[in-house]
Amino acid sequence: MLIETAAYASRWRDVAPSAKALFAVAGIVASWLAQSPAALAALIAMLMLTALLAARVPLRSYIAIALPPLGFLLLSCLTMLFGPDENGHWHWTTAMLPTIQHTALRSLAMLAALLGLVLTTPLPHLLALLRRLRTPELLLDLMVLCYRMLFVLRQAWDESITAQTARLGYRNWRQAWRSTGLLAGQMAVQVWQRAAALQTAADARVYQGTLRFLPAIYPQAQRQQVIAALAGCVMLAIAVGDRL
């Protein structure tokens, strides 16, 4: 939900999704082609500054959203520091440090490219772009349903927490643990009931397997795509020049 909140508050909310996707794809390709740490660091800085300064994504939100994948990346890099010797015994080794450095920087660059796209583009705009790219309708509907169920789950959780708090369900640690257990046991039932209500509402509106949204209009789409292509060419030039 923090991602969607940042996307709707972004300065680039009304920029054509095709332009933002083009810039992100160029960043991913450039990150894959770049070899040296300096080139990868330059790409990371360019992608992050674009999101933070140009799109005006709040730094706190950017960090909060990036922390989970960064934690996974850190754990992956730490596991690469352990390796077997000639006797098959595992121990701490620094032989993989160059590989770890390259992998970490490349992953950070690709993460920055993806964050720049999702933190500036609301999901309905992304769905419209994917539909234009001939993405299967079943996949798009599954994305919408999963997206909607996140809000249903959050609403059910907040309402249950409010009700338990009003009944002094969290007045001490013992009661808090008991209330949390009861809440976890009831969440599946509540979400199931609300999902059934959503299905009933969709059937009442003659749902035929395809969810439609009002199309957004982008008067400056061509201009924005040209700017995105030029910026992407700069990143690709950095990566290709570094590779050569």
PDB file of N, CA, C and O in Angstrom, residues 27-47 101-110 112 238-239 242:
ATOM      1  N   GLY A  27      17.170   1.259 -18.146  1.00  0.00           N
ATOM      2  CA  GLY A  27      18.010   1.155 -16.960  1.00  0.00           C
ATOM      3  C   GLY A  27      18.363  -0.276 -16.628  1.00  0.00           C
ATOM      4  O   GLY A  27      19.506  -0.578 -16.240  1.00  0.00           O
ATOM      5  N   ILE A  28      17.399  -1.191 -16.782  1.00  0.00           N
ATOM      6  CA  ILE A  28      17.666  -2.606 -16.509  1.00  0.00           C
ATOM      7  C   ILE A  28      18.667  -3.177 -17.506  1.00  0.00           C
ATOM      8  O   ILE A  28      19.612  -3.888 -17.126  1.00  0.00           O
ATOM      9  N   VAL A  29      18.482  -2.872 -18.787  1.00  0.00           N
ATOM     10  CA  VAL A  29      19.409  -3.371 -19.816  1.00  0.00           C
ATOM     11  C   VAL A  29      20.804  -2.795 -19.602  1.00  0.00           C
ATOM     12  O   VAL A  29      21.816  -3.513 -19.702  1.00  0.00           O
ATOM     13  N   ALA A  30      20.879  -1.501 -19.299  1.00  0.00           N
ATOM     14  CA  ALA A  30      22.186  -0.889 -19.047  1.00  0.00           C
ATOM     15  C   ALA A  30      22.851  -1.502 -17.827  1.00  0.00           C
ATOM     16  O   ALA A  30      24.074  -1.725 -17.818  1.00  0.00           O
ATOM     17  N   SER A  31      22.084  -1.799 -16.804  1.00  0.00           N
ATOM     18  CA  SER A  31      22.648  -2.428 -15.604  1.00  0.00           C
ATOM     19  C   SER A  31      23.189  -3.814 -15.907  1.00  0.00           C
ATOM     20  O   SER A  31      24.190  -4.246 -15.329  1.00  0.00           O
ATOM     21  N   TRP A  32      22.524  -4.513 -16.800  1.00  0.00           N
ATOM     22  CA  TRP A  32      22.987  -5.846 -17.169  1.00  0.00           C
ATOM     23  C   TRP A  32      24.257  -5.782 -18.022  1.00  0.00           C
ATOM     24  O   TRP A  32      25.142  -6.637 -17.911  1.00  0.00           O
ATOM     25  N   LEU A  33      24.375  -4.752 -18.849  1.00  0.00           N
ATOM     26  CA  LEU A  33      25.533  -4.659 -19.731  1.00  0.00           C
ATOM     27  C   LEU A  33      26.759  -4.093 -19.035  1.00  0.00           C
ATOM     28  O   LEU A  33      27.891  -4.460 -19.378  1.00  0.00           O
ATOM     29  N   ALA A  34      26.574  -3.207 -18.069  1.00  0.00           N
ATOM     30  CA  ALA A  34      27.719  -2.558 -17.408  1.00  0.00           C
ATOM     31  C   ALA A  34      28.553  -3.582 -16.642  1.00  0.00           C
ATOM     32  O   ALA A  34      28.036  -4.560 -16.100  1.00  0.00           O
ATOM     33  N   GLN A  35      29.855  -3.322 -16.584  1.00  0.00           N
ATOM     34  CA  GLN A  35      30.782  -4.260 -15.948  1.00  0.00           C
ATOM     35  C   GLN A  35      31.509  -3.660 -14.755  1.00  0.00           C
ATOM     36  O   GLN A  35      31.620  -4.299 -13.712  1.00  0.00           O
ATOM     37  N   SER A  36      32.008  -2.448 -14.882  1.00  0.00           N
ATOM     38  CA  SER A  36      32.840  -1.876 -13.825  1.00  0.00           C
ATOM     39  C   SER A  36      31.984  -1.316 -12.694  1.00  0.00           C
ATOM     40  O   SER A  36      30.843  -0.884 -12.914  1.00  0.00           O
ATOM     41  N   PRO A  37      32.527  -1.298 -11.482  1.00  0.00           N
ATOM     42  CA  PRO A  37      31.783  -0.711 -10.356  1.00  0.00           C
ATOM     43  C   PRO A  37      31.447   0.763 -10.578  1.00  0.00           C
ATOM     44  O   PRO A  37      30.387   1.223 -10.154  1.00  0.00           O
ATOM     45  N   ALA A  38      32.345   1.497 -11.245  1.00  0.00           N
ATOM     46  CA  ALA A  38      32.097   2.919 -11.468  1.00  0.00           C
ATOM     47  C   ALA A  38      30.880   3.130 -12.362  1.00  0.00           C
ATOM     48  O   ALA A  38      30.036   3.999 -12.090  1.00  0.00           O
ATOM     49  N   ALA A  39      30.774   2.354 -13.434  1.00  0.00           N
ATOM     50  CA  ALA A  39      29.628   2.490 -14.335  1.00  0.00           C
ATOM     51  C   ALA A  39      28.329   2.107 -13.633  1.00  0.00           C
ATOM     52  O   ALA A  39      27.309   2.787 -13.771  1.00  0.00           O
ATOM     53  N   LEU A  40      28.357   1.022 -12.873  1.00  0.00           N
ATOM     54  CA  LEU A  40      27.157   0.599 -12.155  1.00  0.00           C
ATOM     55  C   LEU A  40      26.757   1.636 -11.100  1.00  0.00           C
ATOM     56  O   LEU A  40      25.572   1.916 -10.909  1.00  0.00           O
ATOM     57  N   ALA A  41      27.756   2.199 -10.415  1.00  0.00           N
ATOM     58  CA  ALA A  41      27.456   3.236  -9.421  1.00  0.00           C
ATOM     59  C   ALA A  41      26.847   4.468 -10.082  1.00  0.00           C
ATOM     60  O   ALA A  41      25.928   5.098  -9.538  1.00  0.00           O
ATOM     61  N   ALA A  42      27.336   4.810 -11.273  1.00  0.00           N
ATOM     62  CA  ALA A  42      26.774   5.953 -11.995  1.00  0.00           C
ATOM     63  C   ALA A  42      25.323   5.686 -12.388  1.00  0.00           C
ATOM     64  O   ALA A  42      24.466   6.578 -12.293  1.00  0.00           O
ATOM     65  N   LEU A  43      25.031   4.471 -12.821  1.00  0.00           N
ATOM     66  CA  LEU A  43      23.658   4.128 -13.177  1.00  0.00           C
ATOM     67  C   LEU A  43      22.735   4.163 -11.954  1.00  0.00           C
ATOM     68  O   LEU A  43      21.609   4.654 -12.021  1.00  0.00           O
ATOM     69  N   ILE A  44      23.233   3.645 -10.833  1.00  0.00           N
ATOM     70  CA  ILE A  44      22.439   3.670  -9.603  1.00  0.00           C
ATOM     71  C   ILE A  44      22.120   5.109  -9.208  1.00  0.00           C
ATOM     72  O   ILE A  44      20.979   5.449  -8.870  1.00  0.00           O
ATOM     73  N   ALA A  45      23.141   5.961  -9.239  1.00  0.00           N
ATOM     74  CA  ALA A  45      22.931   7.363  -8.868  1.00  0.00           C
ATOM     75  C   ALA A  45      21.949   8.038  -9.818  1.00  0.00           C
ATOM     76  O   ALA A  45      21.056   8.788  -9.376  1.00  0.00           O
ATOM     77  N   MET A  46      22.064   7.777 -11.092  1.00  0.00           N
ATOM     78  CA  MET A  46      21.172   8.397 -12.070  1.00  0.00           C
ATOM     79  C   MET A  46      19.727   7.959 -11.864  1.00  0.00           C
ATOM     80  O   MET A  46      18.797   8.782 -11.866  1.00  0.00           O
ATOM     81  N   LEU A  47      19.518   6.667 -11.646  1.00  0.00           N
ATOM     82  CA  LEU A  47      18.170   6.147 -11.477  1.00  0.00           C
ATOM     83  C   LEU A  47      17.544   6.608 -10.166  1.00  0.00           C
ATOM     84  O   LEU A  47      16.367   6.981 -10.114  1.00  0.00           O
ATOM     85  N   GLN A 101      30.626  -8.015  -5.173  1.00  0.00           N
ATOM     86  CA  GLN A 101      30.538  -6.579  -5.455  1.00  0.00           C
ATOM     87  C   GLN A 101      29.783  -6.321  -6.749  1.00  0.00           C
ATOM     88  O   GLN A 101      28.891  -5.456  -6.813  1.00  0.00           O
ATOM     89  N   HIS A 102      30.124  -7.077  -7.781  1.00  0.00           N
ATOM     90  CA  HIS A 102      29.462  -6.879  -9.077  1.00  0.00           C
ATOM     91  C   HIS A 102      27.976  -7.244  -8.992  1.00  0.00           C
ATOM     92  O   HIS A 102      27.110  -6.513  -9.514  1.00  0.00           O
ATOM     93  N   THR A 103      27.676  -8.360  -8.341  1.00  0.00           N
ATOM     94  CA  THR A 103      26.286  -8.794  -8.214  1.00  0.00           C
ATOM     95  C   THR A 103      25.461  -7.793  -7.412  1.00  0.00           C
ATOM     96  O   THR A 103      24.320  -7.465  -7.778  1.00  0.00           O
ATOM     97  N   ALA A 104      26.029  -7.293  -6.318  1.00  0.00           N
ATOM     98  CA  ALA A 104      25.303  -6.344  -5.472  1.00  0.00           C
ATOM     99  C   ALA A 104      25.022  -5.038  -6.221  1.00  0.00           C
ATOM    100  O   ALA A 104      23.905  -4.505  -6.183  1.00  0.00           O
ATOM    101  N   LEU A 105      26.024  -4.508  -6.916  1.00  0.00           N
ATOM    102  CA  LEU A 105      25.834  -3.251  -7.638  1.00  0.00           C
ATOM    103  C   LEU A 105      24.847  -3.414  -8.792  1.00  0.00           C
ATOM    104  O   LEU A 105      23.998  -2.544  -9.025  1.00  0.00           O
ATOM    105  N   ARG A 106      24.954  -4.526  -9.503  1.00  0.00           N
ATOM    106  CA  ARG A 106      24.004  -4.760 -10.604  1.00  0.00           C
ATOM    107  C   ARG A 106      22.584  -4.898 -10.067  1.00  0.00           C
ATOM    108  O   ARG A 106      21.637  -4.353 -10.649  1.00  0.00           O
ATOM    109  N   SER A 107      22.420  -5.613  -8.967  1.00  0.00           N
ATOM    110  CA  SER A 107      21.094  -5.784  -8.382  1.00  0.00           C
ATOM    111  C   SER A 107      20.544  -4.453  -7.896  1.00  0.00           C
ATOM    112  O   SER A 107      19.349  -4.166  -8.062  1.00  0.00           O
ATOM    113  N   LEU A 108      21.386  -3.627  -7.290  1.00  0.00           N
ATOM    114  CA  LEU A 108      20.938  -2.318  -6.828  1.00  0.00           C
ATOM    115  C   LEU A 108      20.494  -1.439  -7.990  1.00  0.00           C
ATOM    116  O   LEU A 108      19.496  -0.711  -7.890  1.00  0.00           O
ATOM    117  N   ALA A 109      21.228  -1.498  -9.093  1.00  0.00           N
ATOM    118  CA  ALA A 109      20.860  -0.700 -10.260  1.00  0.00           C
ATOM    119  C   ALA A 109      19.514  -1.146 -10.831  1.00  0.00           C
ATOM    120  O   ALA A 109      18.651  -0.316 -11.163  1.00  0.00           O
ATOM    121  N   MET A 110      19.317  -2.458 -10.940  1.00  0.00           N
ATOM    122  CA  MET A 110      18.045  -2.957 -11.452  1.00  0.00           C
ATOM    123  C   MET A 110      16.906  -2.650 -10.489  1.00  0.00           C
ATOM    124  O   MET A 110      15.787  -2.314 -10.915  1.00  0.00           O
ATOM    125  N   ALA A 112      16.757  -0.060  -8.493  1.00  0.00           N
ATOM    126  CA  ALA A 112      16.471   1.367  -8.639  1.00  0.00           C
ATOM    127  C   ALA A 112      15.629   1.637  -9.883  1.00  0.00           C
ATOM    128  O   ALA A 112      14.729   2.487  -9.866  1.00  0.00           O
ATOM    129  N   ILE A 238      26.570   4.712 -21.441  1.00  0.00           N
ATOM    130  CA  ILE A 238      27.480   4.486 -20.315  1.00  0.00           C
ATOM    131  C   ILE A 238      27.833   3.012 -20.189  1.00  0.00           C
ATOM    132  O   ILE A 238      29.005   2.628 -20.012  1.00  0.00           O
ATOM    133  N   ALA A 239      26.805   2.157 -20.295  1.00  0.00           N
ATOM    134  CA  ALA A 239      27.036   0.714 -20.147  1.00  0.00           C
ATOM    135  C   ALA A 239      27.853   0.134 -21.304  1.00  0.00           C
ATOM    136  O   ALA A 239      28.810  -0.619 -21.080  1.00  0.00           O
ATOM    137  N   ASP A 242      31.432   1.325 -21.159  1.00  0.00           N
ATOM    138  CA  ASP A 242      32.166   0.611 -20.114  1.00  0.00           C
ATOM    139  C   ASP A 242      32.510  -0.794 -20.549  1.00  0.00           C
ATOM    140  O   ASP A 242      33.592  -1.313 -20.229  1.00  0.00           O
TER     141      ASP A 242
END
